[in-house]
Tab-separated table of C-alpha atoms in Angstrom:
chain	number	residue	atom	x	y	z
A	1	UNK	CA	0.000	0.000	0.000
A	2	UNK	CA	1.229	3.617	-1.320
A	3	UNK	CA	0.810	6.309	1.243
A	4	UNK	CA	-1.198	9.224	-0.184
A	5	UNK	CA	-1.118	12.906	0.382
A	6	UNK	CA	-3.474	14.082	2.879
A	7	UNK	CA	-2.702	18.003	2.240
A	8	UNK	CA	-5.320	19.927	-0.253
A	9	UNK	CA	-4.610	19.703	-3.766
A	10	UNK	CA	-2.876	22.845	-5.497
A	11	UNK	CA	-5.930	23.911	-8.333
A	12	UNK	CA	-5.096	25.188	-11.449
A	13	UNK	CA	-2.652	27.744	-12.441
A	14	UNK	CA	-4.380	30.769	-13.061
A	15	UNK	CA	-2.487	31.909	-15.915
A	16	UNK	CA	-2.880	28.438	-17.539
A	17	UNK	CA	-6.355	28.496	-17.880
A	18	UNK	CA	-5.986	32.180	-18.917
A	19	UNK	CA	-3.058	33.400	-20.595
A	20	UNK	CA	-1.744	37.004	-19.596
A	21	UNK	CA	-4.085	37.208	-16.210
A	22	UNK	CA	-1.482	38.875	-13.104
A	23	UNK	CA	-3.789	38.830	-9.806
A	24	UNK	CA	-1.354	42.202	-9.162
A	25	UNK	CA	-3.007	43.904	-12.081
A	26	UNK	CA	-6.529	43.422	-11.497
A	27	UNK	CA	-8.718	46.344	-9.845
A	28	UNK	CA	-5.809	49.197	-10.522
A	29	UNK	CA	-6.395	51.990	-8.436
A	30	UNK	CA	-7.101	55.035	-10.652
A	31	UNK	CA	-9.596	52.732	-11.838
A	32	UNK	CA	-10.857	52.560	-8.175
A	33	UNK	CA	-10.456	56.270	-7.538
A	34	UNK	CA	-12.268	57.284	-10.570
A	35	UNK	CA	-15.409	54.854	-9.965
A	36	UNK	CA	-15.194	56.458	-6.076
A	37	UNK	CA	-15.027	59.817	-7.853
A	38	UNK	CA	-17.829	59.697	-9.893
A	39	UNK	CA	-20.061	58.639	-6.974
A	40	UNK	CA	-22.453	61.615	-6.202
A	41	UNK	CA	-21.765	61.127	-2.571
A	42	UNK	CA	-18.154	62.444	-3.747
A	43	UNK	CA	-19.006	65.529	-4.746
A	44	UNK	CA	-21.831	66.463	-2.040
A	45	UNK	CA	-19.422	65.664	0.761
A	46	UNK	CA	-16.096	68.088	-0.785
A	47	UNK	CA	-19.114	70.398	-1.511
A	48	UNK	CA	-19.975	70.715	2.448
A	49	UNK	CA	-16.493	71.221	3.134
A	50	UNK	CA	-16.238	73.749	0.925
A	51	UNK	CA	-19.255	75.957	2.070
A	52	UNK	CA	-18.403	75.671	5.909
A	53	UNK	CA	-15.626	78.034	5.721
A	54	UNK	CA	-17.960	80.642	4.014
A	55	UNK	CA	-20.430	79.457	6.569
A	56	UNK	CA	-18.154	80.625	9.148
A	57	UNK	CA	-17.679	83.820	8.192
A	58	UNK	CA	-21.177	85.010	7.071
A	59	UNK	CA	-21.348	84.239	10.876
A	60	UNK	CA	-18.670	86.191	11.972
A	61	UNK	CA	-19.670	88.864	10.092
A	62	UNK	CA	-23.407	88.677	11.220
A	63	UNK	CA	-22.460	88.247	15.320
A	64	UNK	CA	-18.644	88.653	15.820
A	65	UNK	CA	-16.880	86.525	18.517
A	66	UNK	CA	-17.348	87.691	22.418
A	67	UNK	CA	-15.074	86.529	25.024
A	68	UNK	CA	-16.868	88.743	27.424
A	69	UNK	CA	-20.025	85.859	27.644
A	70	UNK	CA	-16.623	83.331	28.788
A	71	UNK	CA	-15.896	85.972	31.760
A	72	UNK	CA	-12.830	87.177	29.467
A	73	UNK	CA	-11.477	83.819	28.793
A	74	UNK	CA	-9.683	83.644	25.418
A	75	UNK	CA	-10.321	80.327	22.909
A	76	UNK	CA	-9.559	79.927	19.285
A	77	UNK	CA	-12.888	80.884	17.711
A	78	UNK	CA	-12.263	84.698	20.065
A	79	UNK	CA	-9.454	84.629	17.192
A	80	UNK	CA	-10.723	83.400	14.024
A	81	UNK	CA	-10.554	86.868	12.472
A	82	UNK	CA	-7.157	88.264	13.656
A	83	UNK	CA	-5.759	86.254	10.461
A	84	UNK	CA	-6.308	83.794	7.939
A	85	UNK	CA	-4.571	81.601	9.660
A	86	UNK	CA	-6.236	82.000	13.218
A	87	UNK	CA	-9.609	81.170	10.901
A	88	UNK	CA	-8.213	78.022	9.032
A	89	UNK	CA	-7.062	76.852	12.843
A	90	UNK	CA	-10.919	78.116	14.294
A	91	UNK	CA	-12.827	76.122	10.610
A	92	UNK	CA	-10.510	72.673	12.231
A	93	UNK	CA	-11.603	73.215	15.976
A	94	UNK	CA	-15.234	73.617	15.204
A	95	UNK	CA	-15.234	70.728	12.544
A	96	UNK	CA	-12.697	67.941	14.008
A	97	UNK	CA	-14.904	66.721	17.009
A	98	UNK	CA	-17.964	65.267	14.402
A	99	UNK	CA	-17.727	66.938	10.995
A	100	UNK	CA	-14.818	65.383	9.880
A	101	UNK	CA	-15.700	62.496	11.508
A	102	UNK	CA	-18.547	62.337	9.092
A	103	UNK	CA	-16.390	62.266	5.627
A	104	UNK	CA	-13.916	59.164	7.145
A	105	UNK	CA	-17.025	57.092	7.655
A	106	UNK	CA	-18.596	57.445	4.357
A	107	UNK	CA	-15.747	56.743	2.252
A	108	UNK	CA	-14.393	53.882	4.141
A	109	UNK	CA	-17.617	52.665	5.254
A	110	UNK	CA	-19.996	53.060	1.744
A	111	UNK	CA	-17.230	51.698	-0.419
A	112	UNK	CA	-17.343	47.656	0.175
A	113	UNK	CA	-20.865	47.606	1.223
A	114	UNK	CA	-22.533	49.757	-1.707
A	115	UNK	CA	-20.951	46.791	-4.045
A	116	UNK	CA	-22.847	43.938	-2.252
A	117	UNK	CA	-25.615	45.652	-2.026
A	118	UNK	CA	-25.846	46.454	-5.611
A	119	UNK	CA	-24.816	42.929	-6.053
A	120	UNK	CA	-22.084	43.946	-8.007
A	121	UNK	CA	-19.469	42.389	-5.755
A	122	UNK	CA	-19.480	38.888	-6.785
A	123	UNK	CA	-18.825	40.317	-10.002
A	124	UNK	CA	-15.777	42.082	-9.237
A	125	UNK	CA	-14.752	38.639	-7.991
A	126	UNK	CA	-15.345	36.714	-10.507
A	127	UNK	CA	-13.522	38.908	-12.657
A	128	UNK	CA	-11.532	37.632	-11.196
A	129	UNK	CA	-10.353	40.023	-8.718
A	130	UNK	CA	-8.393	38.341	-5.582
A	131	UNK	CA	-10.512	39.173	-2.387
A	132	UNK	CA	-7.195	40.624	-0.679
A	133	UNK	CA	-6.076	43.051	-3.728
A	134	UNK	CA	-10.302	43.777	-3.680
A	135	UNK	CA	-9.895	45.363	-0.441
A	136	UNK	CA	-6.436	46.692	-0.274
A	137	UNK	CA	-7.310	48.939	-3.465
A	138	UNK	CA	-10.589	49.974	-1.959
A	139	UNK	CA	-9.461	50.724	1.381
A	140	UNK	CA	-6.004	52.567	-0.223
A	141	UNK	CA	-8.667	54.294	-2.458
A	142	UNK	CA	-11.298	55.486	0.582
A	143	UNK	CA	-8.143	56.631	2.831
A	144	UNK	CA	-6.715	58.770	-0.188
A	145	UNK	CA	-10.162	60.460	-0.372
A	146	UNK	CA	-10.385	60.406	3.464
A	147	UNK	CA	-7.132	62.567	3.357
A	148	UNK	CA	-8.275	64.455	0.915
A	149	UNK	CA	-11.666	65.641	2.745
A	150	UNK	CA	-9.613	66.483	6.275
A	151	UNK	CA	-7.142	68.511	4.208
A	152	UNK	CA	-9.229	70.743	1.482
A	153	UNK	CA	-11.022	72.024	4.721
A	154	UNK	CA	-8.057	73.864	6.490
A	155	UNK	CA	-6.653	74.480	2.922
A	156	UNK	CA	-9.631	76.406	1.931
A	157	UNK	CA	-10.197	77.988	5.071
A	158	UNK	CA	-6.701	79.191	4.582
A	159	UNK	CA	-7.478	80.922	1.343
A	160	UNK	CA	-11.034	82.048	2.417
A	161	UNK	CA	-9.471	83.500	5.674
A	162	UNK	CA	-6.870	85.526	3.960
A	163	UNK	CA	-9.094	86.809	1.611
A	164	UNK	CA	-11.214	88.195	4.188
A	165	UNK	CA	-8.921	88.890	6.987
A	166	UNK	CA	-5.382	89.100	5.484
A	167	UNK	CA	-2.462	87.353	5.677
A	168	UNK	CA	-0.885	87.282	8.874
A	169	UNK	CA	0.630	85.952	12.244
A	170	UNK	CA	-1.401	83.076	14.072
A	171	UNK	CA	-2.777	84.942	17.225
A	172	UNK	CA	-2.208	82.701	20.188
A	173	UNK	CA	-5.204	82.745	22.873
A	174	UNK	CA	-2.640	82.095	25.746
A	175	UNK	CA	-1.046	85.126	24.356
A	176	UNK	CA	1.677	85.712	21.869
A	177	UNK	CA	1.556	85.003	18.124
A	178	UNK	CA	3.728	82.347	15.433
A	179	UNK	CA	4.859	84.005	12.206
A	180	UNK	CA	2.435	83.385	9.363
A	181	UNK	CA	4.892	80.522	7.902
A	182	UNK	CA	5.539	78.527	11.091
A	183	UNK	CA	1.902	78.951	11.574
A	184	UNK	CA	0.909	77.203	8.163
A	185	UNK	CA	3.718	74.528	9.273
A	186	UNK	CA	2.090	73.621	12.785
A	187	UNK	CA	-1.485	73.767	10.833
A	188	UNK	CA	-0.135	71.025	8.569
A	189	UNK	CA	1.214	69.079	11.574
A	190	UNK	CA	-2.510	69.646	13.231
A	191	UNK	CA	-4.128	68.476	10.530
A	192	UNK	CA	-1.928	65.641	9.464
A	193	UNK	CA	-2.673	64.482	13.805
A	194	UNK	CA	-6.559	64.990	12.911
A	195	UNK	CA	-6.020	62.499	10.116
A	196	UNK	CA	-4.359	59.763	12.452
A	197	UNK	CA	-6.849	60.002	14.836
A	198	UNK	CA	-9.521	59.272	12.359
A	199	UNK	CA	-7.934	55.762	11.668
A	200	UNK	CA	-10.092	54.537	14.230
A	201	UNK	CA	-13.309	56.115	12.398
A	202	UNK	CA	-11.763	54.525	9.038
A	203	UNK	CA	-10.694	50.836	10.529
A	204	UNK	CA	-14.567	50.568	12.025
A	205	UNK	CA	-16.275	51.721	9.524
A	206	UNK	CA	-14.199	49.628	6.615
A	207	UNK	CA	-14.897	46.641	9.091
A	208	UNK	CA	-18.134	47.119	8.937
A	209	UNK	CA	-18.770	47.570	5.601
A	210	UNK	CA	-17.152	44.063	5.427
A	211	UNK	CA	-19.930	42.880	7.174
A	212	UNK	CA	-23.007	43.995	6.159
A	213	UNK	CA	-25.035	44.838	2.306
A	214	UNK	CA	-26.210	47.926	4.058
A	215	UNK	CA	-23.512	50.713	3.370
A	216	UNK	CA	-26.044	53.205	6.060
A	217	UNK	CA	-25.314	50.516	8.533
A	218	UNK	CA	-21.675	50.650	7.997
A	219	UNK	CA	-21.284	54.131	7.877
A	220	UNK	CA	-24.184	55.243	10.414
A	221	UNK	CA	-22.235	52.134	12.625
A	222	UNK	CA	-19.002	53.903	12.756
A	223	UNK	CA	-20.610	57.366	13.599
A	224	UNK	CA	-22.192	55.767	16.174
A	225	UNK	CA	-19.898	53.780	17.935
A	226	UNK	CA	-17.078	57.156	17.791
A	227	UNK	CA	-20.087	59.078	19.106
A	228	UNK	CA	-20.188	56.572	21.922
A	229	UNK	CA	-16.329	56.773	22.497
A	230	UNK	CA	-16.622	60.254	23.308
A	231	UNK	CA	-19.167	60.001	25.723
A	232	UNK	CA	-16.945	57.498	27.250
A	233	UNK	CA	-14.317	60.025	27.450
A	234	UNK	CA	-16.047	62.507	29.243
A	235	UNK	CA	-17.005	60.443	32.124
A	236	UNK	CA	-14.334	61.018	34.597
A	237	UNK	CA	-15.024	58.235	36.961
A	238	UNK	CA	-12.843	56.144	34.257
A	239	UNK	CA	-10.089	57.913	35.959
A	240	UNK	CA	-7.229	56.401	33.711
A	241	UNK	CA	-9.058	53.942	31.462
A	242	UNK	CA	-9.751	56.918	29.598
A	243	UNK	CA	-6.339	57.223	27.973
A	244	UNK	CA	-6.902	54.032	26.089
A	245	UNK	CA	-9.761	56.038	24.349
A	246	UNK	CA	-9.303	57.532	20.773
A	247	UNK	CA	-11.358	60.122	21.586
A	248	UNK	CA	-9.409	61.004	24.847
A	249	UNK	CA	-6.646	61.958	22.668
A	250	UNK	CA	-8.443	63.651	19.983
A	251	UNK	CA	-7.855	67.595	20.553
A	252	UNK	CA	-4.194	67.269	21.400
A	253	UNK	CA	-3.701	68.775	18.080
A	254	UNK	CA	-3.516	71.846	19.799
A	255	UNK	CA	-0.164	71.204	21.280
A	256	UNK	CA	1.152	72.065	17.701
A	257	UNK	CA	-0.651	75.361	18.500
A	258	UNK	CA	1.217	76.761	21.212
A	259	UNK	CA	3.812	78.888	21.469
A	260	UNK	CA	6.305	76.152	22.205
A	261	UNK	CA	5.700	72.869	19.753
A	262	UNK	CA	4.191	69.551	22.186
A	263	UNK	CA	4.760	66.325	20.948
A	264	UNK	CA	3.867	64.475	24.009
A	265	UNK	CA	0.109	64.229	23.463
A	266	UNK	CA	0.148	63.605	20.209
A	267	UNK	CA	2.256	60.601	19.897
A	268	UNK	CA	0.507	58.902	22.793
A	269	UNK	CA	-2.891	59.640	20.723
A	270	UNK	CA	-1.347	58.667	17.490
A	271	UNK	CA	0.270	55.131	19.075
A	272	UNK	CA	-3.528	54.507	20.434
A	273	UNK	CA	-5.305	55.562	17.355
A	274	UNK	CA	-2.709	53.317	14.723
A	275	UNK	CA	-3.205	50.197	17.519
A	276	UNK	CA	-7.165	49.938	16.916
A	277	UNK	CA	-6.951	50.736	13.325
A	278	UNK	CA	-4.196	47.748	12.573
A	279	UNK	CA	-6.538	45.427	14.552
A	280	UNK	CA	-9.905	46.424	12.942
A	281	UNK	CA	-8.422	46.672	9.105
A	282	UNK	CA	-7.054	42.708	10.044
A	283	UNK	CA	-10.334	41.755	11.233
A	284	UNK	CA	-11.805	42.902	7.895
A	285	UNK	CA	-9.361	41.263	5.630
A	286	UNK	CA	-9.916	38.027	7.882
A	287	UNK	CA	-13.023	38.214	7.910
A	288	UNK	CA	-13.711	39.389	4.377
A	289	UNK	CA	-11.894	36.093	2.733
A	290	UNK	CA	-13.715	33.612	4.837
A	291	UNK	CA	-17.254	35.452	3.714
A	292	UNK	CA	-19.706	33.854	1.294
A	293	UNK	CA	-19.923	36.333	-1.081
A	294	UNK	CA	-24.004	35.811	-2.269
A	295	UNK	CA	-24.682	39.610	-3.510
């Protein structure tokens, strides 16, 4: 008696049975970013971010900022008009808490989820597509855009700023001011923090959208459980528990805002907010090539 081979049998090569297919070259990514572009959600979304800065200062103009209701206590938005940059720094302080939140979700969330459920997604498959390069160019594809979103807002509030308050220093509220170049610097490093902290956002809602047909429930998920984390975070009985919360962590952007640069706080959030982010984007590739794909 012959022993026999117990192991699974290798299948077919591939590029046998079709001559010239590379798994690498399926689902290119401009390819990816253009279908993502086209999508009318696209447009509405870097339309929003657009308007808020004009928002913003239609309301400046109308009321005018007012320390004097804080007892004298000085904040960013007391600021916004000293400078352009002062209202590109105000437009990210008013918007980074939920707005931006909102952007991250729907492109990470909508973009695996609005396949299946117009049962498209078995055809991308059988294209065939590998399920790993599937989501690697989709989530590559909805992070570029995610980037894109948190940046054209300080960017634009930048330009709209200067045109209506002129180019200037940044106007500390703890006093003092950073030359209108450093300031544009720490804005980038602000910004670029705002992004990292979002990862969390990104990793549940691309999860998510690896789990359901429903991109709402993906995308309305991942709102919903960040709105959750910062509820967590302001109940101080935690004590300490709260530092392991994104949202704990999620403001120290305005170290880069002070007179002297802080890197303390941000590191610490952007260590926490990379941890989660690695663990949900593994549970969606693991969970994603074990699915049965029916839609």
């Amino acid at each position: 008696m012959t022993a026999t081979a117990t192991g699974p049998r290798p299948g077919p090569d591939p590029e046998a049975l079709a001559p010239g297919y590379r798994p690498g070259r399926t689902l290119p990514l401009r390819v990816e970013a253009l279908r993502q572009w086209k999508r009318r959600r696209t447009l509405v979304m870097a339309g929003v971010l657009a308007a808020l800065p004009l928002v913003l200062i239609v309301a400046f103009a109308i009321g005018g900022p007012d320390a004097d209701d804080r007892g004298g206590r000085i904040t960013l938005i007391d600021t916004a008009t000293a400078s352009g940059a002062n209202f590109a720094a105000t437009c990210l302080f008013v918007s980074a808490g939920f707005l931006l939140v909102i952007p991250v979700a729907l492109f990470c969330g909508d973009t695996v989820a609005s396949e299946a459920g117009w049962s498209s997604l078995r055809y991308l498959l059988a294209a065939p597509v590998p399920r790993s390069r599937l989501l690697a160019a989709k989530l590559t594809v909805a992070l570029g855009y995610s980037a894109a979103a948190l940046f054209l807002l300080p960017l634009l509030a930048l330009a709209a700023g200067t045109a209506a308050y002129g180019w200037g220093p940044l106007q500390l509220p703890t006093g003092g001011s950073l030359p209108a170049g450093d300031a544009v610097l720490r804005l980038l490093i602000a910004t670029s923090f705002v992004l990292v902290s979002q990862l969390v956002t990104a990793g549940l809602a691309f999860w998510l959208s690896t789990r359901t047909d429903a991109p709402l429930g993906a995308v309305g998920g991942a709102v919903g459980l960040t709105i959750v984390g910062n509820v967590l975070d302001a109940v101080t009985a935690l004590g300490d528990w709260r530092d392991f919360l994104p949202a704990h962590w999620q403001f120290a952007w305005i170290d880069a805002l002070q007179p002297r640069l802080e890197w303390g706080g941000m590191a610490q959030g952007a260590a926490i907010s990379v941890t989660y982010a690695l663990v949900l984007f593994a549970l969606a590739f693991r969970g994603f090539a074990r699915k049965d794909i029916v839609s």
